PDB file of C-alpha atoms in Angstrom:
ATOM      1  CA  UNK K   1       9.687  -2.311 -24.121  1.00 59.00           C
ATOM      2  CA  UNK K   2      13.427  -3.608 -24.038  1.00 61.00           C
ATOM      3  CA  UNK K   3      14.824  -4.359 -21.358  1.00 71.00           C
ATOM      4  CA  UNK K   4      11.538  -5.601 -19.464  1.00 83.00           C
ATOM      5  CA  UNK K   5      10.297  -9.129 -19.261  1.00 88.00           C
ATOM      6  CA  UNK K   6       6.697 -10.147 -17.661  1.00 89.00           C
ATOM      7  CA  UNK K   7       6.538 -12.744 -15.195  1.00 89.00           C
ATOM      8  CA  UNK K   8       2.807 -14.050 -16.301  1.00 83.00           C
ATOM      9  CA  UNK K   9       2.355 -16.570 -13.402  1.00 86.00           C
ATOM     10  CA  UNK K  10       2.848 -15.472 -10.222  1.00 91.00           C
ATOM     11  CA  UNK K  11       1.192 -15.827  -7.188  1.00 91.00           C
ATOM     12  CA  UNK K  12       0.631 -13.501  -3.954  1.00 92.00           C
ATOM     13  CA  UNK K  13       0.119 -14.362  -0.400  1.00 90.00           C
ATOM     14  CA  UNK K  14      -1.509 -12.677   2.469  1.00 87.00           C
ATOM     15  CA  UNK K  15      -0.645 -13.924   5.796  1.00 82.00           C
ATOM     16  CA  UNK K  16      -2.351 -13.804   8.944  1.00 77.00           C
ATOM     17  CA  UNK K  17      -0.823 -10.133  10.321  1.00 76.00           C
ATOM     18  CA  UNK K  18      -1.310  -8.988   6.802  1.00 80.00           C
ATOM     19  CA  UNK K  19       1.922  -9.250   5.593  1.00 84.00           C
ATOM     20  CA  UNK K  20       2.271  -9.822   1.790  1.00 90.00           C
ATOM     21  CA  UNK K  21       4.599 -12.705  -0.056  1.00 91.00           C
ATOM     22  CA  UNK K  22       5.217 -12.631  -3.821  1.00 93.00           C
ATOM     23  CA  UNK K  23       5.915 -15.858  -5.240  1.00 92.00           C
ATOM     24  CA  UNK K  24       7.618 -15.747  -8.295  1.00 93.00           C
ATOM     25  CA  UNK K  25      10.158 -17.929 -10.516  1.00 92.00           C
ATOM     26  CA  UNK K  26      13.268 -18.153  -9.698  1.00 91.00           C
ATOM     27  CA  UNK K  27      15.662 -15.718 -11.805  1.00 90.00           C
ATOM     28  CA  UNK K  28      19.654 -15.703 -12.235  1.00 88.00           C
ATOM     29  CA  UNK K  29      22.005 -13.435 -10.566  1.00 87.00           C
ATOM     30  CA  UNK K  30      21.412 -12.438  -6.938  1.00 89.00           C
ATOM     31  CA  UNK K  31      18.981  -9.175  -6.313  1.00 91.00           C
ATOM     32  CA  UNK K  32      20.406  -5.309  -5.516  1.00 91.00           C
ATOM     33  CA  UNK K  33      18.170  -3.092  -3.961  1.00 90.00           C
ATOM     34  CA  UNK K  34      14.819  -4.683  -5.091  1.00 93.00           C
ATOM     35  CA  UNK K  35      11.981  -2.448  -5.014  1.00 93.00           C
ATOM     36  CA  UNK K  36       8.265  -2.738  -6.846  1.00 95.00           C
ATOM     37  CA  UNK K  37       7.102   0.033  -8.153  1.00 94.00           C
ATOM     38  CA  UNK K  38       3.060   0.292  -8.046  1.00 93.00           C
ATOM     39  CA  UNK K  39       0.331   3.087  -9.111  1.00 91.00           C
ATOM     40  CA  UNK K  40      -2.558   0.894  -7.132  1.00 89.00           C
ATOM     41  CA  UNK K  41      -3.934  -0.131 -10.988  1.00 90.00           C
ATOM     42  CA  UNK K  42      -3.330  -3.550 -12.672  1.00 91.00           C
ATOM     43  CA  UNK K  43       0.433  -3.808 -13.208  1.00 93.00           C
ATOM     44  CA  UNK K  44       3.369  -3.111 -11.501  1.00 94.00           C
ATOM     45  CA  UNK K  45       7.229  -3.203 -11.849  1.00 94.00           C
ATOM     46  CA  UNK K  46       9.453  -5.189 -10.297  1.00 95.00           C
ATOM     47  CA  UNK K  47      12.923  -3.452  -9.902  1.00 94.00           C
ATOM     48  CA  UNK K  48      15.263  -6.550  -8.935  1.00 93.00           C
ATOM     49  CA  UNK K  49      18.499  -4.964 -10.088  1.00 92.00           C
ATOM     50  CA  UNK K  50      18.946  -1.867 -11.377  1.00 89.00           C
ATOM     51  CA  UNK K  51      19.070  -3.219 -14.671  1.00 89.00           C
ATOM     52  CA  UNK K  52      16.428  -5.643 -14.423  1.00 91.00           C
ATOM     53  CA  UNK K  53      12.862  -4.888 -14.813  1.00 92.00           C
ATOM     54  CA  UNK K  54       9.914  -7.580 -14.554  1.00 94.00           C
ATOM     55  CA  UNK K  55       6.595  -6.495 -15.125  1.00 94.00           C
ATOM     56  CA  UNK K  56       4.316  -8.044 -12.490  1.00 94.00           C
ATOM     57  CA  UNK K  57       0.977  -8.062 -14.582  1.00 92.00           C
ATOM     58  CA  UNK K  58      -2.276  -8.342 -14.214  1.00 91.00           C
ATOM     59  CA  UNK K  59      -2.487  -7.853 -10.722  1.00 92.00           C
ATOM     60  CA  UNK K  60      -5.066  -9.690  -8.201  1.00 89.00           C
ATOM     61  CA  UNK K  61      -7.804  -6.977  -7.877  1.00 87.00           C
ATOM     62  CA  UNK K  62      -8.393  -8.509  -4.726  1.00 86.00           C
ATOM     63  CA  UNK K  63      -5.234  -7.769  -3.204  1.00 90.00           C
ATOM     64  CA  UNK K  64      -4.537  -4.114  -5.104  1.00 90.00           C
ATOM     65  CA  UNK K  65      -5.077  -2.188  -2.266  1.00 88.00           C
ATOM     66  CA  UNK K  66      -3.111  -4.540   0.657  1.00 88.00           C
ATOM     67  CA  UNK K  67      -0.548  -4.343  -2.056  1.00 91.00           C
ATOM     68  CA  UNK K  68      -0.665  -0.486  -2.500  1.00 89.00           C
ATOM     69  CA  UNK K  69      -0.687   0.301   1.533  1.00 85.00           C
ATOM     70  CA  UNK K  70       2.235  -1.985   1.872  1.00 86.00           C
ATOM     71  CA  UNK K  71       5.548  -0.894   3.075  1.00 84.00           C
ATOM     72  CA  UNK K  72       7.120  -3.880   1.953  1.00 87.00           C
ATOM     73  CA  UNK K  73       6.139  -7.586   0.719  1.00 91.00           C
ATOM     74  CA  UNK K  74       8.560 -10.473   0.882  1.00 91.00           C
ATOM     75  CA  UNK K  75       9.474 -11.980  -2.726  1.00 93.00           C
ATOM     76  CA  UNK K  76       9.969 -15.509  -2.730  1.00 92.00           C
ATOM     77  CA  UNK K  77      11.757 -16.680  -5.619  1.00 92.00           C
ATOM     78  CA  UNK K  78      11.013 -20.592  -6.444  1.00 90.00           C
ATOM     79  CA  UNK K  79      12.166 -23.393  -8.698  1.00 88.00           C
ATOM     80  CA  UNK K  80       9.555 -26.163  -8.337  1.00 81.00           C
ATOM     81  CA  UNK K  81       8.842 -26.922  -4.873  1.00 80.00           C
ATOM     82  CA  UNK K  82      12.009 -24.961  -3.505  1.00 85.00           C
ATOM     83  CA  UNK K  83      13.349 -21.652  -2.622  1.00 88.00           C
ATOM     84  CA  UNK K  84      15.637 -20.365  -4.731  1.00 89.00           C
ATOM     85  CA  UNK K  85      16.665 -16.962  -2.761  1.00 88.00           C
ATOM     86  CA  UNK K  86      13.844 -14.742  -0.865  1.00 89.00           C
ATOM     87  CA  UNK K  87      14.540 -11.060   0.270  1.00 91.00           C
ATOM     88  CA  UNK K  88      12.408  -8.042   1.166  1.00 90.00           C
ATOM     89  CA  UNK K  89      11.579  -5.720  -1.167  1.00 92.00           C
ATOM     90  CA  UNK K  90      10.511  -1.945  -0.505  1.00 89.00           C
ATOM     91  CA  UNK K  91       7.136  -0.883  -2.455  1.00 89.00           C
ATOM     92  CA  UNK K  92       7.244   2.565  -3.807  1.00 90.00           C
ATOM     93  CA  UNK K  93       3.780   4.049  -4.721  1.00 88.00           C
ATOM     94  CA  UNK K  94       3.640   6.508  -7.657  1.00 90.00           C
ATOM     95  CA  UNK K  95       0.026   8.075  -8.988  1.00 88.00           C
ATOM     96  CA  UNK K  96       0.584   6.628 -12.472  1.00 89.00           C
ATOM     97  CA  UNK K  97       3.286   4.871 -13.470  1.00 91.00           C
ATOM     98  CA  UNK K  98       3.748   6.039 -17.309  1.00 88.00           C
ATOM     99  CA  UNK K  99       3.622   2.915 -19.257  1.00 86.00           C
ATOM    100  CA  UNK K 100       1.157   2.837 -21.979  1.00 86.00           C
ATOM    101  CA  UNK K 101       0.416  -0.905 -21.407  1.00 87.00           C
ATOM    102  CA  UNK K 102      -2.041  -1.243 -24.071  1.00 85.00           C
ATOM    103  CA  UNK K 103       0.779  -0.939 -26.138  1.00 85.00           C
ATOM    104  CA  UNK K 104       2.593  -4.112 -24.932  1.00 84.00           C
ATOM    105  CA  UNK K 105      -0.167  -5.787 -25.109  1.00 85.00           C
ATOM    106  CA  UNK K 106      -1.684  -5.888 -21.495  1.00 87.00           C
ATOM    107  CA  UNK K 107      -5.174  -5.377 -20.517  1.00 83.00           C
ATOM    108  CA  UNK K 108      -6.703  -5.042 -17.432  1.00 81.00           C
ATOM    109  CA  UNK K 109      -9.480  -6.964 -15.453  1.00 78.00           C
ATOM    110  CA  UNK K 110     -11.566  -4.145 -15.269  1.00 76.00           C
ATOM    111  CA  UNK K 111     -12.014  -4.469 -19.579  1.00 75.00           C
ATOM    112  CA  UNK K 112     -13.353  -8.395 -19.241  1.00 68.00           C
ATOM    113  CA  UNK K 113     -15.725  -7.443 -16.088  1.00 67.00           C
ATOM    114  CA  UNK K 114     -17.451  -4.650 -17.930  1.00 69.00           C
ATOM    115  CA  UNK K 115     -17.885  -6.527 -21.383  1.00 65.00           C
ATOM    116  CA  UNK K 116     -19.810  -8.863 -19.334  1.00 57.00           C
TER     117      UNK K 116
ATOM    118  CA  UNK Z  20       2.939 -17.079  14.275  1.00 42.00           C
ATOM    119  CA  UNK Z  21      -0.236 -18.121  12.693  1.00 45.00           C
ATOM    120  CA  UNK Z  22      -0.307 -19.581   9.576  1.00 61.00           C
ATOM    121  CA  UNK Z  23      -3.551 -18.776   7.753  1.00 68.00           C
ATOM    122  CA  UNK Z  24      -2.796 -17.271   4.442  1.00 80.00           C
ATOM    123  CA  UNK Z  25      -4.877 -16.409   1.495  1.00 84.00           C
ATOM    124  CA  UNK Z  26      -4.079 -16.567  -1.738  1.00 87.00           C
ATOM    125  CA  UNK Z  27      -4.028 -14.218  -4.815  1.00 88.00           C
ATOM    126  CA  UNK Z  28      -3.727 -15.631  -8.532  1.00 88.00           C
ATOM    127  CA  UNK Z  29      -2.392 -13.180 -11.093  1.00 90.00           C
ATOM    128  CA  UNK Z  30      -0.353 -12.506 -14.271  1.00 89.00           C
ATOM    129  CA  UNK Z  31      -1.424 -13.320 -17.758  1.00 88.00           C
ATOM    130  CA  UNK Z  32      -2.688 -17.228 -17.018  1.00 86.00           C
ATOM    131  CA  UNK Z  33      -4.731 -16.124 -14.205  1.00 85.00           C
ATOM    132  CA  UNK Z  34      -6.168 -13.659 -15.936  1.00 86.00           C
ATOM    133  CA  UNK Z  35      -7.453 -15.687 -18.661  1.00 84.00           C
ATOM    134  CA  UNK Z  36      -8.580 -18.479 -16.560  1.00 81.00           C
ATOM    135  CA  UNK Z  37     -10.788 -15.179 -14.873  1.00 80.00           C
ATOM    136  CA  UNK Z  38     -11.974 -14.835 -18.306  1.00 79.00           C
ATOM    137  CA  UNK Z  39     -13.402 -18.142 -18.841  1.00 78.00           C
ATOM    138  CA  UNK Z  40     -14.611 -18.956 -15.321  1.00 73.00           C
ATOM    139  CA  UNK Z  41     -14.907 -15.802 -13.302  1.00 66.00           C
ATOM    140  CA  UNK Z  42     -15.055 -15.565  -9.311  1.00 61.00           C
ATOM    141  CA  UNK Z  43     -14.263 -19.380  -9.352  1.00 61.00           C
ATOM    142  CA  UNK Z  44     -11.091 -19.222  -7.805  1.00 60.00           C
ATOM    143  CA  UNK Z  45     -10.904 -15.472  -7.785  1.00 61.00           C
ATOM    144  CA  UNK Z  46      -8.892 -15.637  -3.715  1.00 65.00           C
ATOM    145  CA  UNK Z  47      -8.670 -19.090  -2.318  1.00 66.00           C
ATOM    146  CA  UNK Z  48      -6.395 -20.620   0.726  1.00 68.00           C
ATOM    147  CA  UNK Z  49      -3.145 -20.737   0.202  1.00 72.00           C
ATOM    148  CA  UNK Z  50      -2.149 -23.825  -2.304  1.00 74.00           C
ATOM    149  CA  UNK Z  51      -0.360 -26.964  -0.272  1.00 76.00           C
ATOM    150  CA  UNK Z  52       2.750 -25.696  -3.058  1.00 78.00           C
ATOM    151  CA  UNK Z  53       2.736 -22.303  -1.781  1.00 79.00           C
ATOM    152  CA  UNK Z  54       2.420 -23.632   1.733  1.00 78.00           C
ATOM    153  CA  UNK Z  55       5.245 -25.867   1.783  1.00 78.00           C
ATOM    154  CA  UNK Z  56       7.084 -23.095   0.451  1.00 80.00           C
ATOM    155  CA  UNK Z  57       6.202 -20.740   3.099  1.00 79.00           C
ATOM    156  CA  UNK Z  58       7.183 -22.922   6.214  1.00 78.00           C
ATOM    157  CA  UNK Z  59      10.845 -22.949   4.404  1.00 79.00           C
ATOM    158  CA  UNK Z  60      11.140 -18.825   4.318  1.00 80.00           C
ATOM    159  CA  UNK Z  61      13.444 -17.974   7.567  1.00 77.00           C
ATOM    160  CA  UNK Z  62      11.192 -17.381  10.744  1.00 74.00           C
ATOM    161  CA  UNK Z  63      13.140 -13.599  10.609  1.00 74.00           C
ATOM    162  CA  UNK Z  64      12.238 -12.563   7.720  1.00 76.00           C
ATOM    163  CA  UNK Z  65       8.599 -13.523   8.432  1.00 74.00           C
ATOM    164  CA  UNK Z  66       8.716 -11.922  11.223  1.00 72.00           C
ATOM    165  CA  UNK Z  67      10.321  -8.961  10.099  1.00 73.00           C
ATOM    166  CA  UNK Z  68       8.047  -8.520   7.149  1.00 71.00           C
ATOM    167  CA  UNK Z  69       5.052  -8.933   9.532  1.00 70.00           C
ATOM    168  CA  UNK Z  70       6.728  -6.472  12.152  1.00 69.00           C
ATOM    169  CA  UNK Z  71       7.227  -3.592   8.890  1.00 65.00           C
ATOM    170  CA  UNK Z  72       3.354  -3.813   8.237  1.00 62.00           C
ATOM    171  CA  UNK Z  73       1.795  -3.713  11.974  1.00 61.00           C
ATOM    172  CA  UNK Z  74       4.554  -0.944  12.292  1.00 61.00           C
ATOM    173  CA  UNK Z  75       3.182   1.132   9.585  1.00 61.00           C
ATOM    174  CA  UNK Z  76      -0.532   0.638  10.609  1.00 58.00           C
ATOM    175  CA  UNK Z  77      -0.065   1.562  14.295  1.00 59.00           C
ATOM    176  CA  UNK Z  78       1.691   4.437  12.456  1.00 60.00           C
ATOM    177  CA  UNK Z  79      -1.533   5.111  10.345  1.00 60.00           C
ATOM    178  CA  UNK Z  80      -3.842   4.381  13.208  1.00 57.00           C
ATOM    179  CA  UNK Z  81      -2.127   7.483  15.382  1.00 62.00           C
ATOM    180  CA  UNK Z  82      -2.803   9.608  12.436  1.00 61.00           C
ATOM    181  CA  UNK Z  83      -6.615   8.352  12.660  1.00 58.00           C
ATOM    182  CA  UNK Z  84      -6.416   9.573  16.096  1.00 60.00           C
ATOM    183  CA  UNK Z  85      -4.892  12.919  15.623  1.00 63.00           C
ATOM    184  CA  UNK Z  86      -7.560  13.597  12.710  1.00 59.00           C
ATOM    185  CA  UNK Z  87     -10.403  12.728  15.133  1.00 56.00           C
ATOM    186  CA  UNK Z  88      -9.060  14.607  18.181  1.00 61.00           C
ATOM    187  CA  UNK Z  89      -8.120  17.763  15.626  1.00 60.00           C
ATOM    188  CA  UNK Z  90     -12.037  17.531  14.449  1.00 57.00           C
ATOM    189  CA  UNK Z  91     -13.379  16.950  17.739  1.00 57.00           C
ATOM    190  CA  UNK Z  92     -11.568  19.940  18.984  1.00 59.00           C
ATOM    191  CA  UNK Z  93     -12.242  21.945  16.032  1.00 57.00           C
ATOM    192  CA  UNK Z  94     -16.273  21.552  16.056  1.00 55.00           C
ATOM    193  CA  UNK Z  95     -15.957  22.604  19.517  1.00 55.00           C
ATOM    194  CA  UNK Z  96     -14.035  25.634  18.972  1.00 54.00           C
ATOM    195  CA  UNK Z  97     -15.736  26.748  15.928  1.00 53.00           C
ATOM    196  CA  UNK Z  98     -18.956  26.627  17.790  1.00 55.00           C
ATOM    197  CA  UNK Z  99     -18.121  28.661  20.458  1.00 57.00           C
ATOM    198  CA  UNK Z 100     -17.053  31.486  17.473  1.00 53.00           C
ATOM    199  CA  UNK Z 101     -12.971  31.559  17.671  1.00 53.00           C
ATOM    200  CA  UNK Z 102     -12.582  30.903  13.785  1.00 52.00           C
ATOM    201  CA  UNK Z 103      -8.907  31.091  14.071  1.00 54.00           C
ATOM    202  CA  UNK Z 104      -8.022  28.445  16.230  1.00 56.00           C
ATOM    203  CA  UNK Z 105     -10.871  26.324  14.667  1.00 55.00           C
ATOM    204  CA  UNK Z 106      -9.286  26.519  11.535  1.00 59.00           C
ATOM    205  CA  UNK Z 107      -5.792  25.979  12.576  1.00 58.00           C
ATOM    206  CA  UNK Z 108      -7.679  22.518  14.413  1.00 57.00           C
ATOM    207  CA  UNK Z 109      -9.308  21.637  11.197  1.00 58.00           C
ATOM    208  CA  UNK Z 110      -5.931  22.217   9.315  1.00 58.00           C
ATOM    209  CA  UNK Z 111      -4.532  19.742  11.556  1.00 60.00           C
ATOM    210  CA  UNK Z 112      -7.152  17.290  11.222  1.00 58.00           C
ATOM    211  CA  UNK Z 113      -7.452  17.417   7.472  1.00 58.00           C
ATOM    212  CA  UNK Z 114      -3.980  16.995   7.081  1.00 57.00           C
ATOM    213  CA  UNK Z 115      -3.669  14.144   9.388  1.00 58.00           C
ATOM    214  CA  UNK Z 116      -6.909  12.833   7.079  1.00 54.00           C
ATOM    215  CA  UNK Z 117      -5.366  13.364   4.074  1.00 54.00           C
ATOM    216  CA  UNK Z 118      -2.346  10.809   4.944  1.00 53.00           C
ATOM    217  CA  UNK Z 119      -5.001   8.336   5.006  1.00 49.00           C
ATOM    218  CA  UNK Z 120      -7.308   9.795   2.504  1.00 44.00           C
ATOM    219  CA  UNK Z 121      -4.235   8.751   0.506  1.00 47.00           C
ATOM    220  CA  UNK Z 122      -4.525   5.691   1.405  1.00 49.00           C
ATOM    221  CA  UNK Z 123      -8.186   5.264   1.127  1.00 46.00           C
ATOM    222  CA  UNK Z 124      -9.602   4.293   4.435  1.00 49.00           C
ATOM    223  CA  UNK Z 125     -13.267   5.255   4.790  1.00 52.00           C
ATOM    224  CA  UNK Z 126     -13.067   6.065   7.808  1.00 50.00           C
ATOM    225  CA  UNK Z 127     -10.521   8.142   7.598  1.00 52.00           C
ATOM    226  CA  UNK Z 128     -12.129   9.652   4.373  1.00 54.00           C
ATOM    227  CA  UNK Z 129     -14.717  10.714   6.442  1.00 57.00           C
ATOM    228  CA  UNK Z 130     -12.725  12.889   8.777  1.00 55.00           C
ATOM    229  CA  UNK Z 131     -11.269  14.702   5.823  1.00 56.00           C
ATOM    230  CA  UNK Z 132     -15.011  15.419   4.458  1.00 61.00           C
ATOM    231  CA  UNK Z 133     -15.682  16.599   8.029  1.00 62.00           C
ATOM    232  CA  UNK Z 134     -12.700  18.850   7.882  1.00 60.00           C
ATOM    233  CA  UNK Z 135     -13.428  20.276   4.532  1.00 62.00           C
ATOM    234  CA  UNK Z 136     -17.005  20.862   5.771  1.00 64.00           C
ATOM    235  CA  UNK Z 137     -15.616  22.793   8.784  1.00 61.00           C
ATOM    236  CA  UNK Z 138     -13.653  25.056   6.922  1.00 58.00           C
ATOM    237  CA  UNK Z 139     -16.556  26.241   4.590  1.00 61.00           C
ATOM    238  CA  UNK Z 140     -18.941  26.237   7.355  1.00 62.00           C
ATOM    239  CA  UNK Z 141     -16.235  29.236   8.255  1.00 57.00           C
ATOM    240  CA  UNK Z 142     -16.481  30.554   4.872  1.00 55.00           C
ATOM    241  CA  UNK Z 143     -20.226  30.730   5.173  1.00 58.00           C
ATOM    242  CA  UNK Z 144     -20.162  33.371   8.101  1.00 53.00           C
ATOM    243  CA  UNK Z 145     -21.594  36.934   6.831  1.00 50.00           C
ATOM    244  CA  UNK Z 146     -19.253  38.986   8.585  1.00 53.00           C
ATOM    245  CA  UNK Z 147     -16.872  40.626   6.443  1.00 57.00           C
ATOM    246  CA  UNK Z 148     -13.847  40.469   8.297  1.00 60.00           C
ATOM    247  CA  UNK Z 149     -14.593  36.621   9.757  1.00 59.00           C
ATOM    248  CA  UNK Z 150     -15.144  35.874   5.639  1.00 60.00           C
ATOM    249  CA  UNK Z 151     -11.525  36.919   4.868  1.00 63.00           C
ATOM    250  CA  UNK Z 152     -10.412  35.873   8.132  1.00 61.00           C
ATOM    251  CA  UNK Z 153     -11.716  32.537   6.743  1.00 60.00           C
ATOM    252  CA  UNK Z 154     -10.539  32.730   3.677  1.00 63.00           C
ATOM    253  CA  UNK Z 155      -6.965  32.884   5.067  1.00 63.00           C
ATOM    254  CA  UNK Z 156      -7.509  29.954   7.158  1.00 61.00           C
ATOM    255  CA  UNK Z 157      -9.175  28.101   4.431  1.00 62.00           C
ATOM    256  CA  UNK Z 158      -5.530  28.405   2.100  1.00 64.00           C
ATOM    257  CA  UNK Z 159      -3.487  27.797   5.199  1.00 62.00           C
ATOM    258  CA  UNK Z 160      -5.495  24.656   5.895  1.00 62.00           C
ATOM    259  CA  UNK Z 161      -4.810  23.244   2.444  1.00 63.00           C
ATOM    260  CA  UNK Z 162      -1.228  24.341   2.478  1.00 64.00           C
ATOM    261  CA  UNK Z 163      -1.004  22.434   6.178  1.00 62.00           C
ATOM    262  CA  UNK Z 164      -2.890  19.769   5.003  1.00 61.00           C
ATOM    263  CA  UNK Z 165       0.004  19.245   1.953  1.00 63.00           C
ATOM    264  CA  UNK Z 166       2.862  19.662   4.466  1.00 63.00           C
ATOM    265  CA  UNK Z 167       1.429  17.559   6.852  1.00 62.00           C
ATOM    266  CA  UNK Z 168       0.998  14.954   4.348  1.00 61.00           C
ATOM    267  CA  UNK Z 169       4.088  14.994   2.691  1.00 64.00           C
ATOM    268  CA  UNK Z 170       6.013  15.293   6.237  1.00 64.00           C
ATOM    269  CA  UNK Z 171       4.183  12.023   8.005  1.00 62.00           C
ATOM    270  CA  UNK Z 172       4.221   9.974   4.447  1.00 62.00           C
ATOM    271  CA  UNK Z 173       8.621  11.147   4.423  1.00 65.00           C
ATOM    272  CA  UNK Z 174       8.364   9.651   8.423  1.00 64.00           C
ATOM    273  CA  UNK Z 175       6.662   6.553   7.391  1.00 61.00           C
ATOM    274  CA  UNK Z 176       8.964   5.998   4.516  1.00 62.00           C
ATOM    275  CA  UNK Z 177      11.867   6.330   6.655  1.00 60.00           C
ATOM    276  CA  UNK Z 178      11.316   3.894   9.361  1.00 57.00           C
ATOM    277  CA  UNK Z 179      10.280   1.779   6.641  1.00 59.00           C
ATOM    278  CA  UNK Z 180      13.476   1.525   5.538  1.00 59.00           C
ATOM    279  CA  UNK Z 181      15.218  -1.290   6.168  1.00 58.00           C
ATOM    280  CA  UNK Z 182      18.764  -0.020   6.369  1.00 63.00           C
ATOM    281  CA  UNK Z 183      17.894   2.877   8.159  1.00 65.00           C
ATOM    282  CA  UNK Z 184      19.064   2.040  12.378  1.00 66.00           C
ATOM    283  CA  UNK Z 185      16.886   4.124  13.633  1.00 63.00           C
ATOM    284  CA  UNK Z 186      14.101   3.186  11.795  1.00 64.00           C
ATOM    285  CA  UNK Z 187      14.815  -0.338  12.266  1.00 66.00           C
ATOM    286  CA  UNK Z 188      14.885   0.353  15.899  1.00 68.00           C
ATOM    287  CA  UNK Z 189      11.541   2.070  15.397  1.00 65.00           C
ATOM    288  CA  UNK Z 190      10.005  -0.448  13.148  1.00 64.00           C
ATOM    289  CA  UNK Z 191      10.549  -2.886  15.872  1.00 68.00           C
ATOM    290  CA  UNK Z 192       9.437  -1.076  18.714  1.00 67.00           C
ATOM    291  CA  UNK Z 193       6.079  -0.037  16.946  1.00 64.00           C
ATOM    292  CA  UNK Z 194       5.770  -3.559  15.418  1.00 65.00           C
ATOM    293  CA  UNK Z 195       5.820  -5.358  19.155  1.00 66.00           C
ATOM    294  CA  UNK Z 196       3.489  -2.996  20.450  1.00 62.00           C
ATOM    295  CA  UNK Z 197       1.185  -3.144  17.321  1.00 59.00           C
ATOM    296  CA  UNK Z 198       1.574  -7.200  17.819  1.00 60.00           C
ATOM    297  CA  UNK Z 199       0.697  -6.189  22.039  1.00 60.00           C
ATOM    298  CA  UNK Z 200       4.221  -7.971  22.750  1.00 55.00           C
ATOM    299  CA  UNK Z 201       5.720  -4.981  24.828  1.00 48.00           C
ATOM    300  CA  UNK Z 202       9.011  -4.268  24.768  1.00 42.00           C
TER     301      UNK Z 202
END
């Protein structure tokens, strides 16, 4: 898929009031509108700009449904040990989102738990 | 505000460290990296972002309560034989249910079972007239149910938005009560 990249390490954060953070690297140009869009399964996408998509992959399954009932998670964009920029970004559920991943060569975590 | 967080691995690396050693690490307390990190975001928008979530569950939680008044009210009524309003009640509930059926609390889950259950339970009846009565009721409690759904989930998505005055102003409001800070 052009036009996509996939952020492979990222962390996310649950804090006490159950508020969600999203720690990713930190990415040139300053954010418009971010929004993640999320079916509840095991990767979402990351709308920073308009033209900017990251694919936010493989997703926690721990933390797929605080994700998917959030109304927002803060993104916190870091270069080593420091903030880079950090904004809010809306979360906009869809039932599937209609990417055959399998095709760009992401799995899920469901595949590896049922092999076993 | 407190600072307890947990912590949730993913992308690709996570994922294959899950593969070779699962559950190890699988959610863990937030890293002394990620924790550094945190104390640096701004206190407002931490607050803010904490504000938008207990906003949207006091939000959720009213629905709860709607759905169990609606089925309270609606067992009653059907029992003492007025389909009608019974199923208009049980409309209400299930649609109230389904916002959260959408969002797949149990609890909630249950309250739409309940209401479906209700509604055939008026299906069941061997009168003629009360079957087609209930018939009726049964389509207008799915329409309602879709309505009610889409209309609350339209509401939630506006205050959520952040640019949105009013529902800032809302978002607030319902955060601080959510948070029992008052106003």
């Amino acid at each position: 898929m052009s036009g996509y990249t996939t952020e492979n390490d990222f962390v996310i954060a649950e804090g006490s009031e159950g508020e969600l953070y999203i720690y990713i690297s930190a990415k040139a140009a300053t954010p418009s509108n971010p929004q993640i869009v999320y079916d509840g399964c095991d990767h979402a996408i990351f709308m920073r700009r308009p033209e900017e998509r990251i694919i936010l992959d493989y997703i926690n399954p721990q933390v797929r449904d605080k994700l998917r009932k959030a109304p927002a998670v803060v993104v916190v964009e870091t270069i080593l040990e420091n903030i880079k920029d950090c904004y809010i970004a809306n979360m906009k559920m869809v039932d599937k989102i209609p990417v055959d991943w399998n095709k760009i060569g992401l799995k899920s975590w469901e595949e590896v738990a049922l092999k076993k | 505000m407190n600072d307890q967080y947990n912590q949730y691995p993913c992308g690709k690396e996570a994922y294959n460290a899950y593969i070779k050693a699962p559950m190890d690490w699988y959610v863990s307390k937030l890293d002394s990296k990620y924790e550094k990190l945190t104390k640096k975001i701004p206190s407002k928008m931490l607050r803010e972002a904490a504000n938008s979530h207990a906003a949207k569950s006091l939000v959720y939680s009213l629905g709860a309560g709607v759905a169990f008044a609606g089925s309270a009210v609606a067992a009653k009524v059907v029992n003492d034989g007025t389909p009608v309003m019974g199923g208009i009640l049980a409309a209400t509930a299930l649609g109230a249910a389904a916002l959260h059926h959408a969002k797949n609390s149990k609890l909630v889950r249950a309250f739409a079972h309940g209401a479906k259950n209700m509604a055939k339970t008026i299906e069941k009846d061997t009168r003629a007239d009360r079957k087609k009565m209930a018939a009726k009721i049964s389509t207008f409690a799915k329409v309602a149910a879709k309505r009610l759904h889409k209309g609350f989930s339209n509401f939630v998505h506006k205050i959520g938005e952040n640019n949105n005055p009013l529902g800032k102003n809302v978002r607030n409001l319902l955060g601080r009560l959510a948070l029992g800070k008052g106003r």
